[in-house]
mmCIF file of C-alpha atoms in Angstrom:
data_model
loop_
_atom_site.group_PDB
_atom_site.id
_atom_site.type_symbol
_atom_site.label_atom_id
_atom_site.label_comp_id
_atom_site.label_asym_id
_atom_site.label_seq_id
_atom_site.Cartn_x
_atom_site.Cartn_y
_atom_site.Cartn_z
ATOM 1 C CA UNK A 12 104.565 104.677 144.362
ATOM 2 C CA UNK A 13 107.118 107.341 143.522
ATOM 3 C CA UNK A 14 110.672 106.522 144.572
ATOM 4 C CA UNK A 15 110.252 102.821 145.275
ATOM 5 C CA UNK A 16 112.884 100.160 144.563
ATOM 6 C CA UNK A 17 112.478 96.523 143.594
ATOM 7 C CA UNK A 18 115.104 93.953 144.620
ATOM 8 C CA UNK A 19 115.693 90.236 144.172
ATOM 9 C CA UNK A 20 117.781 88.890 147.056
ATOM 10 C CA UNK A 21 118.692 85.754 148.968
ATOM 11 C CA UNK A 22 118.271 87.370 152.398
ATOM 12 C CA UNK A 23 115.618 89.434 154.214
ATOM 13 C CA UNK A 24 118.073 92.198 155.136
ATOM 14 C CA UNK A 25 116.522 95.684 155.155
ATOM 15 C CA UNK A 26 117.544 97.893 153.430
ATOM 16 C CA UNK A 27 117.804 95.141 150.797
ATOM 17 C CA UNK A 28 121.192 93.803 149.730
ATOM 18 C CA UNK A 29 120.889 92.074 146.370
ATOM 19 C CA UNK A 30 120.083 92.677 142.746
ATOM 20 C CA UNK A 31 118.325 95.989 142.078
ATOM 21 C CA UNK A 32 115.767 95.281 139.379
ATOM 22 C CA UNK A 33 114.176 98.693 139.274
ATOM 23 C CA UNK A 34 114.463 102.093 140.913
ATOM 24 C CA UNK A 35 111.748 104.657 140.432
ATOM 25 C CA UNK A 36 112.791 108.269 140.078
ATOM 26 C CA UNK A 37 111.222 110.161 142.970
ATOM 27 C CA UNK A 38 109.136 113.260 142.259
ATOM 28 C CA UNK A 39 106.693 115.385 144.267
ATOM 29 C CA UNK A 40 104.900 116.521 141.162
ATOM 30 C CA UNK A 41 102.547 114.779 138.738
ATOM 31 C CA UNK A 42 102.294 112.922 136.511
ATOM 32 C CA UNK A 43 102.715 110.008 138.934
ATOM 33 C CA UNK A 44 103.464 106.408 138.060
ATOM 34 C CA UNK A 45 100.692 104.127 136.852
ATOM 35 C CA UNK A 46 99.479 102.083 139.806
ATOM 36 C CA UNK A 47 99.753 98.874 137.708
ATOM 37 C CA UNK A 48 103.277 98.124 136.482
ATOM 38 C CA UNK A 49 105.090 95.289 134.727
ATOM 39 C CA UNK A 50 108.805 95.266 135.520
ATOM 40 C CA UNK A 51 111.207 92.891 133.704
ATOM 41 C CA UNK A 52 113.916 91.418 135.906
ATOM 42 C CA UNK A 53 116.164 88.531 134.836
ATOM 43 C CA UNK A 54 118.105 87.118 137.753
ATOM 44 C CA UNK A 55 118.152 84.360 140.356
ATOM 45 C CA UNK A 56 116.962 84.844 143.920
ATOM 46 C CA UNK A 57 114.890 83.660 146.832
ATOM 47 C CA UNK A 58 113.066 86.869 147.796
ATOM 48 C CA UNK A 59 111.464 89.714 145.844
ATOM 49 C CA UNK A 60 111.440 92.870 147.983
ATOM 50 C CA UNK A 61 109.473 96.028 147.314
ATOM 51 C CA UNK A 62 111.280 98.768 149.226
ATOM 52 C CA UNK A 63 110.212 102.361 149.655
ATOM 53 C CA UNK A 64 111.720 104.810 152.148
ATOM 54 C CA UNK A 65 110.459 107.935 150.430
ATOM 55 C CA UNK A 66 107.932 110.143 152.238
ATOM 56 C CA UNK A 67 104.754 111.389 150.617
ATOM 57 C CA UNK A 68 103.079 114.813 150.846
ATOM 58 C CA UNK A 69 99.778 113.758 149.332
ATOM 59 C CA UNK A 70 98.320 114.250 152.827
ATOM 60 C CA UNK A 71 100.178 116.899 154.726
ATOM 61 C CA UNK A 72 100.173 114.998 158.003
ATOM 62 C CA UNK A 73 101.858 111.872 156.579
ATOM 63 C CA UNK A 74 105.642 111.955 156.632
ATOM 64 C CA UNK A 75 106.397 108.255 156.040
ATOM 65 C CA UNK A 76 105.716 106.256 152.865
ATOM 66 C CA UNK A 77 102.404 104.446 152.727
ATOM 67 C CA UNK A 78 101.967 101.693 150.148
ATOM 68 C CA UNK A 79 98.962 99.483 149.479
ATOM 69 C CA UNK A 80 99.921 96.478 147.358
ATOM 70 C CA UNK A 81 96.763 94.932 145.943
ATOM 71 C CA UNK A 82 98.209 92.259 143.678
ATOM 72 C CA UNK A 83 101.678 90.876 143.047
ATOM 73 C CA UNK A 84 102.553 88.275 140.395
ATOM 74 C CA UNK A 85 106.094 86.948 139.947
ATOM 75 C CA UNK A 86 106.715 85.137 136.701
ATOM 76 C CA UNK A 87 109.655 82.750 136.430
ATOM 77 C CA UNK A 88 110.762 79.142 136.718
ATOM 78 C CA UNK A 89 112.548 76.964 139.222
ATOM 79 C CA UNK A 90 116.278 76.874 138.569
ATOM 80 C CA UNK A 91 117.469 74.546 135.770
ATOM 81 C CA UNK A 92 114.133 74.852 133.916
ATOM 82 C CA UNK A 93 112.633 77.250 131.392
ATOM 83 C CA UNK A 94 109.704 77.616 128.996
ATOM 84 C CA UNK A 95 106.052 78.708 129.180
ATOM 85 C CA UNK A 96 105.255 75.819 131.528
ATOM 86 C CA UNK A 97 108.782 75.603 133.017
ATOM 87 C CA UNK A 98 109.079 72.043 131.713
ATOM 88 C CA UNK A 99 112.180 72.381 129.501
ATOM 89 C CA UNK A 100 115.569 71.626 131.053
ATOM 90 C CA UNK A 101 118.202 74.347 130.832
ATOM 91 C CA UNK A 102 121.251 73.369 128.748
ATOM 92 C CA UNK A 103 123.739 71.384 130.798
ATOM 93 C CA UNK A 104 126.442 73.530 129.220
ATOM 94 C CA UNK A 105 125.172 76.636 131.060
ATOM 95 C CA UNK A 106 127.174 77.380 134.210
ATOM 96 C CA UNK A 107 125.334 75.739 137.120
ATOM 97 C CA UNK A 108 122.664 74.852 134.519
ATOM 98 C CA UNK A 109 120.925 78.195 135.088
ATOM 99 C CA UNK A 110 119.108 79.796 132.153
ATOM 100 C CA UNK A 111 116.571 82.527 131.429
ATOM 101 C CA UNK A 112 112.943 81.324 131.719
ATOM 102 C CA UNK A 113 111.936 83.071 128.499
ATOM 103 C CA UNK A 114 114.461 81.723 125.985
ATOM 104 C CA UNK A 115 116.714 79.147 127.691
ATOM 105 C CA UNK A 116 119.914 81.170 127.198
ATOM 106 C CA UNK A 117 122.597 80.974 129.912
ATOM 107 C CA UNK A 118 122.444 83.456 132.807
ATOM 108 C CA UNK A 119 125.960 83.156 134.222
ATOM 109 C CA UNK A 120 127.706 82.219 131.006
ATOM 110 C CA UNK A 121 128.519 78.915 129.416
ATOM 111 C CA UNK A 122 127.194 77.924 126.050
ATOM 112 C CA UNK A 123 123.622 77.872 124.811
ATOM 113 C CA UNK A 124 123.002 77.555 121.074
ATOM 114 C CA UNK A 125 119.386 77.128 120.000
ATOM 115 C CA UNK A 126 120.536 75.317 116.843
ATOM 116 C CA UNK A 127 122.263 72.631 118.925
ATOM 117 C CA UNK A 128 120.197 69.682 120.072
ATOM 118 C CA UNK A 129 118.862 70.583 123.549
ATOM 119 C CA UNK A 130 120.873 73.826 123.090
ATOM 120 C CA UNK A 131 123.902 71.978 124.507
ATOM 121 C CA UNK A 132 127.340 73.109 123.376
ATOM 122 C CA UNK A 133 130.859 73.018 124.778
ATOM 123 C CA UNK A 134 131.521 75.962 127.101
ATOM 124 C CA UNK A 135 134.994 76.566 125.681
ATOM 125 C CA UNK A 136 134.734 75.688 121.982
ATOM 126 C CA UNK A 137 130.949 76.233 121.470
ATOM 127 C CA UNK A 138 130.853 72.977 119.460
ATOM 128 C CA UNK A 139 127.432 71.305 119.722
ATOM 129 C CA UNK A 140 127.679 68.324 122.092
ATOM 130 C CA UNK A 141 124.694 66.111 121.241
ATOM 131 C CA UNK A 142 123.990 67.076 117.640
ATOM 132 C CA UNK A 143 121.742 69.532 115.847
ATOM 133 C CA UNK A 144 118.099 70.374 115.513
ATOM 134 C CA UNK A 145 116.221 69.503 112.320
ATOM 135 C CA UNK A 146 117.735 70.791 109.044
ATOM 136 C CA UNK A 147 121.017 71.812 110.697
ATOM 137 C CA UNK A 148 124.447 70.149 110.678
ATOM 138 C CA UNK A 149 128.116 70.957 111.227
ATOM 139 C CA UNK A 150 130.159 71.334 114.390
ATOM 140 C CA UNK A 151 128.203 74.471 115.336
ATOM 141 C CA UNK A 152 124.934 73.421 113.675
ATOM 142 C CA UNK A 153 125.143 76.494 111.464
ATOM 143 C CA UNK A 154 124.738 74.775 108.076
ATOM 144 C CA UNK A 155 121.698 73.493 106.201
ATOM 145 C CA UNK A 156 121.356 69.704 106.318
ATOM 146 C CA UNK A 157 119.951 68.031 103.191
ATOM 147 C CA UNK A 158 119.898 64.680 104.981
ATOM 148 C CA UNK A 159 117.077 65.852 107.274
ATOM 149 C CA UNK A 160 114.536 65.362 104.473
ATOM 150 C CA UNK A 161 116.188 62.309 102.920
ATOM 151 C CA UNK A 162 115.404 58.607 103.084
ATOM 152 C CA UNK A 163 118.083 56.166 104.209
ATOM 153 C CA UNK A 164 118.699 52.481 103.532
ATOM 154 C CA UNK A 165 120.955 49.951 105.316
ATOM 155 C CA UNK A 166 121.876 46.585 103.819
ATOM 156 C CA UNK A 167 121.673 45.122 107.315
ATOM 157 C CA UNK A 168 120.589 46.567 110.635
ATOM 158 C CA UNK A 169 119.014 45.549 113.927
ATOM 159 C CA UNK A 170 115.880 46.894 115.537
ATOM 160 C CA UNK A 171 116.766 50.587 115.245
ATOM 161 C CA UNK A 172 114.923 52.677 112.685
ATOM 162 C CA UNK A 173 117.246 53.810 109.862
ATOM 163 C CA UNK A 174 116.152 57.429 110.308
ATOM 164 C CA UNK A 175 118.145 57.578 113.569
ATOM 165 C CA UNK A 176 121.214 58.080 111.369
ATOM 166 C CA UNK A 177 119.816 61.383 110.044
ATOM 167 C CA UNK A 178 117.802 62.682 113.003
ATOM 168 C CA UNK A 179 120.453 65.183 114.129
ATOM 169 C CA UNK A 180 121.233 63.312 117.351
ATOM 170 C CA UNK A 181 124.810 61.985 117.347
ATOM 171 C CA UNK A 182 124.004 59.758 120.336
ATOM 172 C CA UNK A 183 121.210 57.815 118.616
ATOM 173 C CA UNK A 184 122.798 55.250 116.316
ATOM 174 C CA UNK A 185 121.889 52.445 113.923
ATOM 175 C CA UNK A 186 123.865 49.221 114.374
ATOM 176 C CA UNK A 187 124.663 47.323 111.192
ATOM 177 C CA UNK A 188 126.827 44.250 110.739
ATOM 178 C CA UNK A 189 128.085 41.752 108.163
ATOM 179 C CA UNK A 190 131.005 41.002 105.861
ATOM 180 C CA UNK A 191 130.546 44.502 104.521
ATOM 181 C CA UNK A 192 128.321 47.406 105.521
ATOM 182 C CA UNK A 193 126.421 49.584 103.082
ATOM 183 C CA UNK A 194 124.432 52.725 103.848
ATOM 184 C CA UNK A 195 122.670 54.738 101.153
ATOM 185 C CA UNK A 196 121.112 58.185 101.566
ATOM 186 C CA UNK A 197 118.574 59.320 98.965
ATOM 187 C CA UNK A 198 118.293 63.128 98.752
ATOM 188 C CA UNK A 199 115.222 62.644 96.493
ATOM 189 C CA UNK A 200 116.588 65.058 93.876
ATOM 190 C CA UNK A 201 119.916 66.145 92.424
ATOM 191 C CA UNK A 202 121.546 68.693 94.731
ATOM 192 C CA UNK A 203 124.828 70.566 94.923
ATOM 193 C CA UNK A 204 126.722 69.322 97.984
ATOM 194 C CA UNK A 205 129.578 71.191 99.701
ATOM 195 C CA UNK A 206 130.375 69.094 102.807
ATOM 196 C CA UNK A 207 129.578 65.782 104.463
ATOM 197 C CA UNK A 208 129.659 65.117 108.214
ATOM 198 C CA UNK A 209 129.675 61.505 109.408
ATOM 199 C CA UNK A 210 129.727 60.104 112.950
ATOM 200 C CA UNK A 211 130.388 56.337 113.103
ATOM 201 C CA UNK A 212 131.688 53.886 115.701
ATOM 202 C CA UNK A 213 133.708 50.890 114.484
ATOM 203 C CA UNK A 214 134.017 47.783 116.674
ATOM 204 C CA UNK A 215 137.304 46.466 115.285
ATOM 205 C CA UNK A 216 140.923 47.545 115.403
ATOM 206 C CA UNK A 217 141.719 45.912 112.071
ATOM 207 C CA UNK A 218 142.258 48.099 109.044
ATOM 208 C CA UNK A 219 139.394 48.300 106.593
ATOM 209 C CA UNK A 220 138.241 50.514 103.779
ATOM 210 C CA UNK A 221 135.755 53.359 104.141
ATOM 211 C CA UNK A 222 134.475 54.437 100.727
ATOM 212 C CA UNK A 223 131.862 57.073 99.911
ATOM 213 C CA UNK A 224 130.306 57.306 96.450
ATOM 214 C CA UNK A 225 128.121 60.004 94.904
ATOM 215 C CA UNK A 226 125.759 58.923 92.133
ATOM 216 C CA UNK A 227 122.436 59.642 90.465
ATOM 217 C CA UNK A 228 121.391 55.998 90.341
ATOM 218 C CA UNK A 229 120.700 53.907 93.443
ATOM 219 C CA UNK A 230 121.885 50.672 91.819
ATOM 220 C CA UNK A 231 124.898 51.954 89.891
ATOM 221 C CA UNK A 232 126.626 53.675 92.785
ATOM 222 C CA UNK A 233 129.969 52.025 91.993
ATOM 223 C CA UNK A 234 130.055 53.933 88.705
ATOM 224 C CA UNK A 235 129.611 57.233 90.554
ATOM 225 C CA UNK A 236 132.193 59.649 91.900
ATOM 226 C CA UNK A 237 134.411 58.480 94.762
ATOM 227 C CA UNK A 238 134.271 61.210 97.404
ATOM 228 C CA UNK A 239 136.310 59.373 100.043
ATOM 229 C CA UNK A 240 138.491 56.252 100.191
ATOM 230 C CA UNK A 241 140.577 55.679 103.286
ATOM 231 C CA UNK A 242 141.333 53.221 106.077
ATOM 232 C CA UNK A 243 140.343 55.769 108.730
ATOM 233 C CA UNK A 244 136.679 56.491 109.270
ATOM 234 C CA UNK A 245 135.442 59.743 107.724
ATOM 235 C CA UNK A 246 134.345 62.677 109.857
ATOM 236 C CA UNK A 247 134.271 65.819 107.711
ATOM 237 C CA UNK A 248 134.612 65.719 103.927
ATOM 238 C CA UNK A 249 134.752 68.842 101.768
ATOM 239 C CA UNK A 250 133.313 68.238 98.303
ATOM 240 C CA UNK A 251 131.872 70.075 95.328
ATOM 241 C CA UNK A 252 129.589 67.605 93.654
ATOM 242 C CA UNK A 253 126.079 67.268 92.252
ATOM 243 C CA UNK A 254 124.257 64.035 93.042
ATOM 244 C CA UNK A 255 121.133 62.406 94.452
ATOM 245 C CA UNK A 256 122.491 59.281 96.185
ATOM 246 C CA UNK A 257 125.252 59.110 98.782
ATOM 247 C CA UNK A 258 126.508 55.559 99.321
ATOM 248 C CA UNK A 259 128.830 54.741 102.215
ATOM 249 C CA UNK A 260 130.458 51.297 102.312
ATOM 250 C CA UNK A 261 132.863 49.851 104.861
ATOM 251 C CA UNK A 262 134.436 46.434 104.566
ATOM 252 C CA UNK A 263 137.269 44.275 105.869
ATOM 253 C CA UNK A 264 138.153 41.244 103.785
ATOM 254 C CA UNK A 265 137.169 37.937 105.441
ATOM 255 C CA UNK A 266 136.047 39.749 108.571
ATOM 256 C CA UNK A 267 132.567 39.917 110.104
ATOM 257 C CA UNK A 268 132.202 43.434 111.432
ATOM 258 C CA UNK A 269 129.814 45.730 113.245
ATOM 259 C CA UNK A 270 129.428 49.432 112.573
ATOM 260 C CA UNK A 271 127.296 51.953 114.420
ATOM 261 C CA UNK A 272 126.182 54.824 112.218
ATOM 262 C CA UNK A 273 125.175 57.672 114.512
ATOM 263 C CA UNK A 274 124.751 60.638 112.207
ATOM 264 C CA UNK A 275 125.120 61.666 108.562
ATOM 265 C CA UNK A 276 124.936 65.352 107.725
ATOM 266 C CA UNK A 277 125.037 66.584 104.124
ATOM 267 C CA UNK A 278 125.661 70.295 103.570
ATOM 268 C CA UNK A 279 124.012 71.828 100.538
ATOM 269 C CA UNK A 280 120.692 73.249 99.419
ATOM 270 C CA UNK A 281 117.523 71.889 97.830
ATOM 271 C CA UNK A 282 117.658 72.294 94.043
ATOM 272 C CA UNK A 283 115.465 75.414 94.145
ATOM 273 C CA UNK A 284 117.415 77.338 96.805
ATOM 274 C CA UNK A 285 120.834 78.845 97.541
ATOM 275 C CA UNK A 286 122.583 81.215 99.940
ATOM 276 C CA UNK A 287 123.194 81.129 103.698
ATOM 277 C CA UNK A 288 120.981 78.380 105.131
ATOM 278 C CA UNK A 289 119.364 78.105 101.702
ATOM 279 C CA UNK A 290 117.265 81.191 102.374
ATOM 280 C CA UNK A 291 117.163 82.458 98.760
ATOM 281 C CA UNK A 292 115.279 81.109 95.749
ATOM 282 C CA UNK A 293 117.156 80.082 92.600
ATOM 283 C CA UNK A 294 116.164 81.880 89.389
ATOM 284 C CA UNK A 295 112.950 80.495 87.935
ATOM 285 C CA UNK A 296 114.401 79.388 84.599
ATOM 286 C CA UNK A 297 117.514 77.584 85.839
ATOM 287 C CA UNK A 298 117.905 74.145 84.318
ATOM 288 C CA UNK A 299 118.892 72.236 87.444
ATOM 289 C CA UNK A 300 120.203 73.484 90.807
ATOM 290 C CA UNK A 301 121.893 76.880 91.018
ATOM 291 C CA UNK A 302 125.252 77.824 92.528
ATOM 292 C CA UNK A 303 125.098 77.708 96.331
ATOM 293 C CA UNK A 304 126.789 81.094 96.778
ATOM 294 C CA UNK A 305 125.929 83.217 93.727
ATOM 295 C CA UNK A 306 122.628 81.723 92.598
ATOM 296 C CA UNK A 307 123.928 81.533 89.013
ATOM 297 C CA UNK A 308 122.415 78.794 86.863
ATOM 298 C CA UNK A 309 125.260 76.253 86.623
ATOM 299 C CA UNK A 310 123.516 73.951 84.181
ATOM 300 C CA UNK A 311 122.106 76.415 81.712
ATOM 301 C CA UNK A 312 118.659 77.831 81.174
ATOM 302 C CA UNK A 313 115.268 76.460 80.226
ATOM 303 C CA UNK A 314 112.857 77.648 77.532
ATOM 304 C CA UNK A 315 115.387 79.738 75.616
ATOM 305 C CA UNK A 316 116.368 82.037 78.447
ATOM 306 C CA UNK A 317 120.024 83.162 78.722
ATOM 307 C CA UNK A 318 122.330 84.918 81.187
ATOM 308 C CA UNK A 319 124.019 83.883 84.414
ATOM 309 C CA UNK A 320 120.650 83.845 86.119
ATOM 310 C CA UNK A 321 118.588 83.083 83.010
ATOM 311 C CA UNK A 322 116.954 86.474 83.237
ATOM 312 C CA UNK A 323 117.520 87.542 79.610
#
């Protein structure tokens, strides 16, 4: 097998004209190549050509290459699909929708972000097009989403399940209507929140009020902190607040309205974690959640411990 070449091409031209996957270094002397080889090759093509024009001197009378191929297996997927069973569609944001069979990343360029829903992202800006996978939020789906594990309540909605508003998919929405619209997200514990992402569709051109409250009581949300109050619908809100309940209300006086809530993302960490994507544990003796960046105990220490991290 010494000196052979392996090509992937779209024609049967010999010598092959195409992508050279592998070229063996020719040698007359042992050790020779193992007769069973696995050769990685990531490209698109119609033909796989084993080509060998190197003579052999294993038998003195033979001057041309002699090859006996006993078994050939070619692993891959049809174009536009990937995965173990080739049943996952390549991201539409990949150029020509071509992606590697092993991981779904783009072959010819484009955008493929595994944190984006269906890995789809804008080819130019890399912003995620359809939303984010579980526990991710933000334009690039690079932030931890507290809303993924929350429960959500609407004061009025149709047949859609309320969880569609926190499932990561910005194209699956909950339709709610009435004289005013109220949506409440329960984080299930007090958390430090840094940002809020909201995708809504309003069916009226009349001016109304969008108000977002943060509170620690589901019934007394009006006595909480006002995070947003504006006639324009919210999209991204930077905050620095500690709360359990997020309450979003939209109303127009004397006007029956319809609002589609497509996605609510809440950036922060569970009370016991901090750091990038909440990958670090807060100190054991913190009394309450710790600082998202430093891990310092913002609300003091339990059981007599002291220090920034209650380690003394």
